[in-house]
PDB file of C-alpha atoms in Angstrom:
ATOM      1  CA  VAL A  85       0.000   0.000   0.000  1.00 69.00           C
ATOM      2  CA  GLY A  86       1.958   3.020  -1.176  1.00 64.00           C
ATOM      3  CA  ASP A  87       5.371   2.687   0.501  1.00 70.00           C
ATOM      4  CA  GLN A  88       4.089   0.289   3.178  1.00 73.00           C
ATOM      5  CA  LEU A  89       4.840  -3.417   2.784  1.00 78.00           C
ATOM      6  CA  MET A  90       2.794  -6.057   4.557  1.00 78.00           C
ATOM      7  CA  CYS A  91       4.388  -9.371   5.621  1.00 78.00           C
ATOM      8  CA  PRO A  92       7.814  -8.721   3.986  1.00 76.00           C
ATOM      9  CA  ASN A  93       8.894 -12.324   4.559  1.00 79.00           C
ATOM     10  CA  GLY A  94       5.922 -13.769   2.720  1.00 80.00           C
ATOM     11  CA  CYS A  95       2.428 -14.765   3.815  1.00 84.00           C
ATOM     12  CA  ALA A  96       0.413 -17.952   3.764  1.00 87.00           C
ATOM     13  CA  ALA A  97      -2.667 -17.403   1.612  1.00 89.00           C
ATOM     14  CA  ILE A  98      -5.581 -19.262   0.085  1.00 89.00           C
ATOM     15  CA  ALA A  99      -8.101 -18.333  -2.605  1.00 90.00           C
ATOM     16  CA  ASP A 100     -11.716 -18.866  -1.612  1.00 90.00           C
ATOM     17  CA  THR A 101     -14.744 -18.367  -3.841  1.00 88.00           C
ATOM     18  CA  GLY A 102     -16.946 -18.427  -0.749  1.00 88.00           C
ATOM     19  CA  THR A 103     -15.392 -15.268   0.730  1.00 89.00           C
ATOM     20  CA  SER A 104     -16.414 -11.858  -0.548  1.00 90.00           C
ATOM     21  CA  LEU A 105     -13.616  -9.746   0.921  1.00 92.00           C
ATOM     22  CA  ILE A 106      -9.880 -10.063   1.437  1.00 93.00           C
ATOM     23  CA  ALA A 107      -9.317 -11.307   4.982  1.00 92.00           C
ATOM     24  CA  GLY A 108      -6.017 -11.178   6.811  1.00 90.00           C
ATOM     25  CA  PRO A 109      -4.383 -10.702  10.222  1.00 88.00           C
ATOM     26  CA  ALA A 110      -6.287  -7.991  12.080  1.00 85.00           C
ATOM     27  CA  SER A 111      -3.182  -5.939  12.902  1.00 85.00           C
ATOM     28  CA  GLU A 112      -2.055  -5.793   9.262  1.00 88.00           C
ATOM     29  CA  VAL A 113      -5.546  -5.176   7.907  1.00 88.00           C
ATOM     30  CA  SER A 114      -5.826  -2.290  10.363  1.00 85.00           C
ATOM     31  CA  VAL A 115      -2.692  -0.745   8.831  1.00 87.00           C
ATOM     32  CA  ILE A 116      -4.162  -1.108   5.331  1.00 91.00           C
ATOM     33  CA  ASN A 117      -7.484   0.415   6.333  1.00 88.00           C
ATOM     34  CA  ARG A 118      -5.743   3.367   7.972  1.00 85.00           C
ATOM     35  CA  ALA A 119      -3.684   3.876   4.811  1.00 89.00           C
ATOM     36  CA  ILE A 120      -6.839   4.137   2.688  1.00 90.00           C
ATOM     37  CA  GLY A 121      -8.662   6.286   5.238  1.00 86.00           C
ATOM     38  CA  ALA A 122     -11.168   3.624   6.217  1.00 87.00           C
ATOM     39  CA  SER A 123     -12.928   3.886   9.573  1.00 83.00           C
ATOM     40  CA  SER A 124     -15.299   1.699  11.529  1.00 80.00           C
ATOM     41  CA  ALA A 125     -19.020   2.147  10.951  1.00 77.00           C
ATOM     42  CA  ILE A 126     -19.343   3.759  14.397  1.00 76.00           C
ATOM     43  CA  ALA A 127     -16.546   6.229  13.663  1.00 80.00           C
ATOM     44  CA  MET A 128     -18.098   7.058  10.271  1.00 79.00           C
ATOM     45  CA  GLN A 129     -21.420   7.811  11.928  1.00 78.00           C
ATOM     46  CA  CYS A 130     -19.601   9.918  14.498  1.00 79.00           C
ATOM     47  CA  LYS A 131     -17.959  11.912  11.688  1.00 80.00           C
ATOM     48  CA  ALA A 132     -21.319  12.408   9.974  1.00 80.00           C
ATOM     49  CA  ILE A 133     -22.830  13.764  13.187  1.00 78.00           C
ATOM     50  CA  VAL A 134     -19.869  16.094  13.727  1.00 80.00           C
ATOM     51  CA  LYS A 135     -20.019  17.343  10.143  1.00 80.00           C
ATOM     52  CA  GLU A 136     -23.758  18.068  10.292  1.00 80.00           C
ATOM     53  CA  TYR A 137     -23.920  19.666  13.719  1.00 79.00           C
ATOM     54  CA  LEU A 138     -20.489  21.242  14.182  1.00 83.00           C
ATOM     55  CA  PRO A 139     -21.774  24.859  13.924  1.00 84.00           C
ATOM     56  CA  GLU A 140     -24.302  24.186  16.704  1.00 80.00           C
ATOM     57  CA  ILE A 141     -21.659  22.429  18.812  1.00 81.00           C
ATOM     58  CA  ILE A 142     -19.318  25.417  18.416  1.00 84.00           C
ATOM     59  CA  GLN A 143     -22.126  27.786  19.407  1.00 83.00           C
ATOM     60  CA  ALA A 144     -22.884  25.689  22.484  1.00 81.00           C
ATOM     61  CA  VAL A 145     -19.213  25.802  23.500  1.00 83.00           C
ATOM     62  CA  GLN A 146     -19.348  29.582  23.247  1.00 83.00           C
ATOM     63  CA  ASP A 147     -22.655  29.903  25.142  1.00 81.00           C
ATOM     64  CA  LEU A 148     -22.398  27.383  27.966  1.00 79.00           C
ATOM     65  CA  PRO A 149     -19.881  26.221  30.590  1.00 79.00           C
ATOM     66  CA  LEU A 150     -18.061  23.145  29.295  1.00 72.00           C
ATOM     67  CA  ASP A 151     -19.470  20.962  32.076  1.00 70.00           C
ATOM     68  CA  ALA A 152     -23.012  21.776  30.971  1.00 76.00           C
ATOM     69  CA  ILE A 153     -22.716  20.973  27.278  1.00 78.00           C
ATOM     70  CA  CYS A 154     -22.538  17.175  27.386  1.00 77.00           C
ATOM     71  CA  GLY A 155     -25.261  17.109  30.013  1.00 76.00           C
ATOM     72  CA  THR A 156     -27.436  19.329  27.823  1.00 71.00           C
ATOM     73  CA  ILE A 157     -27.010  16.956  24.905  1.00 68.00           C
ATOM     74  CA  GLY A 158     -27.791  14.048  27.208  1.00 69.00           C
ATOM     75  CA  LEU A 159     -24.523  12.198  26.640  1.00 70.00           C
ATOM     76  CA  CYS A 160     -23.332  12.636  30.238  1.00 73.00           C
ATOM     77  CA  SER A 161     -25.096  12.299  33.563  1.00 67.00           C
ATOM     78  CA  PRO A 162     -23.290  14.625  35.968  1.00 54.00           C
ATOM     79  CA  ALA A 163     -23.373  13.991  39.689  1.00 47.00           C
ATOM     80  CA  PRO A 164     -26.080  16.096  41.447  1.00 46.00           C
ATOM     81  CA  SER A 165     -23.606  18.436  43.133  1.00 45.00           C
ATOM     82  CA  ARG A 166     -21.801  19.046  39.864  1.00 49.00           C
ATOM     83  CA  LEU A 167     -25.069  19.602  38.024  1.00 46.00           C
ATOM     84  CA  GLN A 168     -26.185  22.101  40.630  1.00 49.00           C
ATOM     85  CA  ARG A 169     -22.965  24.068  40.218  1.00 52.00           C
ATOM     86  CA  VAL A 170     -23.489  24.125  36.457  1.00 50.00           C
ATOM     87  CA  GLN A 171     -27.096  25.278  36.821  1.00 49.00           C
ATOM     88  CA  GLN A 172     -26.046  28.031  39.214  1.00 51.00           C
ATOM     89  CA  ALA A 173     -23.349  29.203  36.827  1.00 53.00           C
ATOM     90  CA  VAL A 174     -25.839  29.323  33.951  1.00 50.00           C
ATOM     91  CA  GLN A 175     -28.351  31.211  36.094  1.00 51.00           C
ATOM     92  CA  ARG A 176     -25.711  33.762  37.131  1.00 52.00           C
ATOM     93  CA  ARG A 177     -24.788  34.284  33.506  1.00 51.00           C
ATOM     94  CA  LEU A 178     -28.418  34.806  32.522  1.00 48.00           C
ATOM     95  CA  LEU A 179     -28.929  37.342  35.317  1.00 49.00           C
ATOM     96  CA  ALA A 180     -25.752  39.193  34.430  1.00 52.00           C
ATOM     97  CA  GLN A 181     -26.635  39.360  30.730  1.00 47.00           C
ATOM     98  CA  PRO A 182     -30.374  40.005  30.369  1.00 44.00           C
ATOM     99  CA  GLN A 183     -30.240  40.976  26.698  1.00 41.00           C
ATOM    100  CA  PRO A 184     -29.113  37.637  25.247  1.00 40.00           C
ATOM    101  CA  ARG A 185     -31.653  35.770  27.398  1.00 39.00           C
ATOM    102  CA  THR A 186     -33.540  34.624  24.306  1.00 38.00           C
ATOM    103  CA  GLN A 187     -30.296  33.259  22.844  1.00 40.00           C
ATOM    104  CA  SER A 188     -29.424  31.219  25.942  1.00 40.00           C
ATOM    105  CA  ALA A 189     -33.021  30.234  26.611  1.00 41.00           C
ATOM    106  CA  ARG A 190     -32.885  27.764  23.758  1.00 42.00           C
ATOM    107  CA  TYR A 191     -30.730  25.592  26.029  1.00 43.00           C
ATOM    108  CA  SER A 192     -33.312  25.532  28.855  1.00 45.00           C
ATOM    109  CA  GLN A 193     -34.609  22.404  27.152  1.00 50.00           C
ATOM    110  CA  THR A 194     -32.602  19.975  25.058  1.00 50.00           C
ATOM    111  CA  PRO A 195     -32.337  21.637  21.609  1.00 52.00           C
ATOM    112  CA  ALA A 196     -33.336  19.704  18.507  1.00 54.00           C
ATOM    113  CA  TRP A 197     -29.767  19.388  17.238  1.00 49.00           C
ATOM    114  CA  ALA A 198     -28.641  17.968  20.594  1.00 54.00           C
ATOM    115  CA  GLN A 199     -31.436  15.396  20.498  1.00 56.00           C
ATOM    116  CA  MET A 200     -30.232  14.349  17.034  1.00 52.00           C
ATOM    117  CA  VAL A 201     -26.629  14.005  18.252  1.00 54.00           C
ATOM    118  CA  LYS A 202     -27.716  11.796  21.143  1.00 57.00           C
ATOM    119  CA  ALA A 203     -30.002   9.726  18.899  1.00 58.00           C
ATOM    120  CA  GLY A 204     -27.194   9.201  16.401  1.00 55.00           C
ATOM    121  CA  ALA A 205     -24.794   8.093  19.120  1.00 56.00           C
ATOM    122  CA  GLN A 206     -27.362   5.667  20.526  1.00 57.00           C
ATOM    123  CA  GLN A 207     -28.152   4.312  17.068  1.00 57.00           C
ATOM    124  CA  ALA A 208     -24.436   3.674  16.575  1.00 51.00           C
ATOM    125  CA  GLY A 209     -24.552   1.484  19.686  1.00 53.00           C
ATOM    126  CA  LEU A 210     -22.265   3.622  21.846  1.00 53.00           C
ATOM    127  CA  GLN A 211     -22.415   3.006  25.578  1.00 53.00           C
ATOM    128  CA  THR A 212     -23.146   5.950  27.880  1.00 55.00           C
ATOM    129  CA  GLY A 213     -19.622   6.054  29.332  1.00 65.00           C
ATOM    130  CA  VAL A 214     -18.029   6.064  25.878  1.00 67.00           C
ATOM    131  CA  MET A 215     -20.379   8.782  24.666  1.00 71.00           C
ATOM    132  CA  CYS A 216     -19.648  10.940  27.711  1.00 77.00           C
ATOM    133  CA  ASP A 217     -15.857  10.538  27.461  1.00 76.00           C
ATOM    134  CA  PHE A 218     -15.911  11.384  23.760  1.00 75.00           C
ATOM    135  CA  CYS A 219     -18.174  14.399  24.295  1.00 79.00           C
ATOM    136  CA  MET A 220     -16.021  15.809  27.100  1.00 80.00           C
ATOM    137  CA  ALA A 221     -12.858  15.387  25.011  1.00 81.00           C
ATOM    138  CA  ALA A 222     -14.539  16.967  21.980  1.00 82.00           C
ATOM    139  CA  VAL A 223     -15.827  20.084  23.733  1.00 84.00           C
ATOM    140  CA  GLN A 224     -12.479  20.596  25.472  1.00 84.00           C
ATOM    141  CA  TYR A 225     -10.739  20.464  22.080  1.00 85.00           C
ATOM    142  CA  VAL A 226     -13.250  22.830  20.446  1.00 87.00           C
ATOM    143  CA  LYS A 227     -12.813  25.334  23.278  1.00 86.00           C
ATOM    144  CA  ILE A 228      -9.014  25.291  22.890  1.00 87.00           C
ATOM    145  CA  ALA A 229      -9.246  25.400  19.078  1.00 86.00           C
ATOM    146  CA  LEU A 230     -11.533  28.439  19.117  1.00 86.00           C
ATOM    147  CA  ALA A 231      -9.164  30.253  21.461  1.00 86.00           C
ATOM    148  CA  SER A 232      -6.331  29.475  19.025  1.00 86.00           C
ATOM    149  CA  ASN A 233      -8.281  30.854  16.025  1.00 85.00           C
ATOM    150  CA  THR A 234      -8.430  27.422  14.420  1.00 86.00           C
ATOM    151  CA  THR A 235     -10.698  27.361  11.358  1.00 88.00           C
ATOM    152  CA  VAL A 236     -13.964  25.418  11.280  1.00 86.00           C
ATOM    153  CA  ASP A 237     -12.562  23.102   8.598  1.00 86.00           C
ATOM    154  CA  GLN A 238      -9.513  22.361  10.754  1.00 87.00           C
ATOM    155  CA  ILE A 239     -11.747  21.685  13.741  1.00 87.00           C
ATOM    156  CA  ALA A 240     -13.874  19.324  11.637  1.00 86.00           C
ATOM    157  CA  ASP A 241     -10.781  17.401  10.495  1.00 85.00           C
ATOM    158  CA  ALA A 242      -9.463  17.103  14.048  1.00 85.00           C
ATOM    159  CA  MET A 243     -12.868  15.998  15.334  1.00 84.00           C
ATOM    160  CA  GLY A 244     -12.938  13.312  12.635  1.00 82.00           C
ATOM    161  CA  GLN A 245      -9.569  12.041  13.857  1.00 81.00           C
ATOM    162  CA  LEU A 246     -10.952  12.057  17.393  1.00 81.00           C
ATOM    163  CA  CYS A 247     -13.860   9.896  16.204  1.00 80.00           C
ATOM    164  CA  ASP A 248     -11.343   7.397  14.814  1.00 77.00           C
ATOM    165  CA  SER A 249      -9.084   7.301  17.877  1.00 75.00           C
ATOM    166  CA  ALA A 250     -11.777   7.397  20.577  1.00 69.00           C
ATOM    167  CA  LEU A 251     -14.040   4.808  18.968  1.00 68.00           C
ATOM    168  CA  SER A 252     -11.457   2.398  17.566  1.00 64.00           C
ATOM    169  CA  GLY A 253     -12.013  -1.229  18.480  1.00 60.00           C
ATOM    170  CA  LEU A 254     -15.692  -0.758  19.340  1.00 59.00           C
ATOM    171  CA  ASP A 255     -16.967  -2.146  16.040  1.00 57.00           C
ATOM    172  CA  SER A 256     -15.805  -5.473  14.628  1.00 58.00           C
ATOM    173  CA  GLY A 257     -17.627  -4.988  11.327  1.00 67.00           C
ATOM    174  CA  PRO A 258     -16.057  -3.945   8.004  1.00 77.00           C
ATOM    175  CA  ALA A 259     -14.484  -0.510   7.774  1.00 87.00           C
ATOM    176  CA  GLN A 260     -15.915   2.209   5.543  1.00 87.00           C
ATOM    177  CA  VAL A 261     -14.587   5.095   3.492  1.00 90.00           C
ATOM    178  CA  GLU A 262     -16.199   8.271   2.222  1.00 88.00           C
ATOM    179  CA  CYS A 263     -17.562   7.445  -1.218  1.00 90.00           C
ATOM    180  CA  LYS A 264     -16.542  10.817  -2.634  1.00 90.00           C
ATOM    181  CA  LYS A 265     -12.882  10.010  -1.904  1.00 90.00           C
ATOM    182  CA  ILE A 266     -12.670   6.699  -3.790  1.00 93.00           C
ATOM    183  CA  HIS A 267     -10.965   8.298  -6.784  1.00 93.00           C
ATOM    184  CA  MET A 268      -8.212   9.579  -4.477  1.00 93.00           C
ATOM    185  CA  LEU A 269      -7.357   6.230  -2.882  1.00 93.00           C
ATOM    186  CA  PRO A 270      -4.114   4.414  -3.755  1.00 92.00           C
ATOM    187  CA  ASP A 271      -3.770   1.136  -5.594  1.00 93.00           C
ATOM    188  CA  ILE A 272      -3.018  -1.886  -3.434  1.00 93.00           C
ATOM    189  CA  THR A 273      -0.681  -4.443  -4.982  1.00 91.00           C
ATOM    190  CA  LEU A 274      -0.596  -8.147  -4.158  1.00 90.00           C
ATOM    191  CA  LYS A 275       2.634  -9.968  -4.951  1.00 88.00           C
ATOM    192  CA  ILE A 276       1.930 -13.626  -5.721  1.00 87.00           C
ATOM    193  CA  GLY A 277       4.587 -16.007  -7.007  1.00 84.00           C
ATOM    194  CA  GLY A 278       6.907 -13.086  -7.715  1.00 85.00           C
ATOM    195  CA  LYS A 279       4.354 -11.271  -9.887  1.00 89.00           C
ATOM    196  CA  GLU A 280       2.415  -8.158  -8.973  1.00 90.00           C
ATOM    197  CA  PHE A 281      -1.363  -7.963  -9.122  1.00 91.00           C
ATOM    198  CA  PRO A 282      -2.593  -4.414  -8.456  1.00 92.00           C
ATOM    199  CA  LEU A 283      -6.087  -3.615  -7.251  1.00 94.00           C
ATOM    200  CA  THR A 284      -7.594  -0.180  -7.805  1.00 94.00           C
ATOM    201  CA  ALA A 285      -9.861   1.485  -5.264  1.00 94.00           C
ATOM    202  CA  GLN A 286     -12.801   0.801  -7.565  1.00 94.00           C
ATOM    203  CA  GLN A 287     -11.971  -2.907  -7.202  1.00 94.00           C
ATOM    204  CA  TYR A 288     -11.274  -3.148  -3.460  1.00 95.00           C
ATOM    205  CA  ILE A 289     -14.057  -0.808  -2.302  1.00 95.00           C
ATOM    206  CA  LEU A 290     -17.583  -2.234  -2.329  1.00 93.00           C
ATOM    207  CA  GLN A 291     -20.352   0.278  -2.979  1.00 91.00           C
ATOM    208  CA  VAL A 292     -23.495  -0.948  -1.265  1.00 89.00           C
ATOM    209  CA  GLU A 293     -26.807   0.681  -2.098  1.00 86.00           C
ATOM    210  CA  ALA A 294     -29.917   0.371   0.044  1.00 76.00           C
ATOM    211  CA  PRO A 295     -33.387   1.777  -0.670  1.00 82.00           C
ATOM    212  CA  GLY A 296     -33.945   5.057   1.133  1.00 78.00           C
ATOM    213  CA  ALA A 297     -30.373   5.279   2.432  1.00 75.00           C
ATOM    214  CA  ASP A 298     -27.078   6.750   1.270  1.00 80.00           C
ATOM    215  CA  THR A 299     -24.651   4.482  -0.553  1.00 86.00           C
ATOM    216  CA  GLN A 300     -22.101   2.912   1.793  1.00 87.00           C
ATOM    217  CA  CYS A 301     -18.555   2.332   0.606  1.00 92.00           C
ATOM    218  CA  ILE A 302     -17.066  -0.684   2.356  1.00 91.00           C
ATOM    219  CA  SER A 303     -13.380  -1.532   2.548  1.00 93.00           C
ATOM    220  CA  GLY A 304     -12.639  -4.862   0.920  1.00 93.00           C
ATOM    221  CA  PHE A 305     -10.160  -5.724   3.699  1.00 92.00           C
ATOM    222  CA  MET A 306     -11.369  -7.466   6.833  1.00 89.00           C
ATOM    223  CA  GLY A 307      -9.344  -8.443   9.896  1.00 87.00           C
ATOM    224  CA  LEU A 308      -9.491 -12.148  10.702  1.00 86.00           C
ATOM    225  CA  ASP A 309      -7.115 -13.924  13.063  1.00 87.00           C
ATOM    226  CA  VAL A 310      -7.163 -17.717  12.670  1.00 85.00           C
ATOM    227  CA  PRO A 311      -5.859 -20.197  15.283  1.00 86.00           C
ATOM    228  CA  SER A 312      -3.506 -21.916  12.844  1.00 81.00           C
ATOM    229  CA  GLY A 313      -1.448 -18.766  12.377  1.00 77.00           C
ATOM    230  CA  PRO A 314      -1.307 -15.720  10.078  1.00 85.00           C
ATOM    231  CA  LEU A 315      -3.349 -16.416   6.948  1.00 90.00           C
ATOM    232  CA  TRP A 316      -4.679 -14.295   4.101  1.00 92.00           C
ATOM    233  CA  ILE A 317      -7.884 -15.306   2.345  1.00 92.00           C
ATOM    234  CA  LEU A 318      -8.249 -13.939  -1.178  1.00 93.00           C
ATOM    235  CA  GLY A 319     -11.965 -13.656  -1.802  1.00 92.00           C
ATOM    236  CA  ASP A 320     -14.137 -12.390  -4.618  1.00 93.00           C
ATOM    237  CA  ILE A 321     -12.441  -8.990  -4.711  1.00 93.00           C
ATOM    238  CA  VAL A 322      -9.304 -10.653  -6.078  1.00 93.00           C
ATOM    239  CA  LEU A 323     -11.030 -13.480  -7.936  1.00 91.00           C
ATOM    240  CA  GLY A 324     -13.313 -11.002  -9.683  1.00 90.00           C
ATOM    241  CA  ALA A 325     -10.421  -8.781 -10.757  1.00 91.00           C
ATOM    242  CA  TYR A 326      -8.223 -11.613 -12.087  1.00 91.00           C
ATOM    243  CA  HIS A 327      -8.978 -14.794 -13.984  1.00 89.00           C
ATOM    244  CA  THR A 328      -8.314 -17.626 -11.555  1.00 88.00           C
ATOM    245  CA  VAL A 329      -7.631 -21.284 -12.351  1.00 90.00           C
ATOM    246  CA  PHE A 330      -7.820 -23.955  -9.646  1.00 90.00           C
ATOM    247  CA  ASP A 331      -5.642 -26.842 -10.878  1.00 88.00           C
ATOM    248  CA  VAL A 332      -6.570 -29.557  -8.388  1.00 89.00           C
ATOM    249  CA  GLY A 333      -4.616 -32.281 -10.204  1.00 89.00           C
ATOM    250  CA  GLN A 334      -1.353 -30.363  -9.976  1.00 86.00           C
ATOM    251  CA  SER A 335      -2.173 -28.753  -6.602  1.00 85.00           C
ATOM    252  CA  ARG A 336      -1.582 -25.284  -7.962  1.00 86.00           C
ATOM    253  CA  LEU A 337      -3.365 -22.019  -8.496  1.00 88.00           C
ATOM    254  CA  GLY A 338      -3.027 -19.622 -11.399  1.00 88.00           C
ATOM    255  CA  PHE A 339      -3.926 -15.949 -11.841  1.00 88.00           C
ATOM    256  CA  ALA A 340      -4.122 -13.971 -15.051  1.00 87.00           C
ATOM    257  CA  THR A 341      -5.503 -10.638 -16.154  1.00 84.00           C
ATOM    258  CA  ALA A 342      -9.243 -10.993 -16.722  1.00 72.00           C
ATOM    259  CA  ALA A 343     -10.465 -10.381 -20.252  1.00 65.00           C
TER     260      ALA A 343
END
């Protein structure tokens, strides 16, 4: 993948017509997926939420004490004493600034955007503790970024990286990429029997369409650790890209460019 070489000393591999993806050791597949910008489904949903509601999140950071934001969204459940301190601070701010009362009053009840953020996190299957930790880290970063005059686009990129790092390992399903970036992804080359067999992004990314939903672009690489040791399974992604001959009599396997 680019300049990165997987299993430099060679890998045991089999070709399997019953496997759709390319499966390999989880640690090495993770490296490949990071190289192509693939994230778990949970992280992708996190990024979508951040992208859609970032302006509202930034406004909340500017309007409310940090401790109150995640509680307002409903992602954290502060201890009563802490919640009381937050409520008192908000009340003092409202009394001190009567003119913007209508602006801050929108947070007296959970705003619609905050309800959507919480619903998205719950739909992604995130546990309360994970959601709270992520939220607290996110608002702390946004506060620091705003003070440093960081642009909204830079904040969005950093928040996307936070989604990846904070939520890694929580989803064992296939990784996903942003469909609009497929044309920018690198080729991945398999070296079999001393010959190179490149795969383009259009070949190793599966575009899955569902009625009433956006197209999902799934990485063709899946982590799979087998008890017998490191093993790569070359599924339909490879077998569909190259003509494959199973020579049972000679116990050999041949690949050639598909017509």
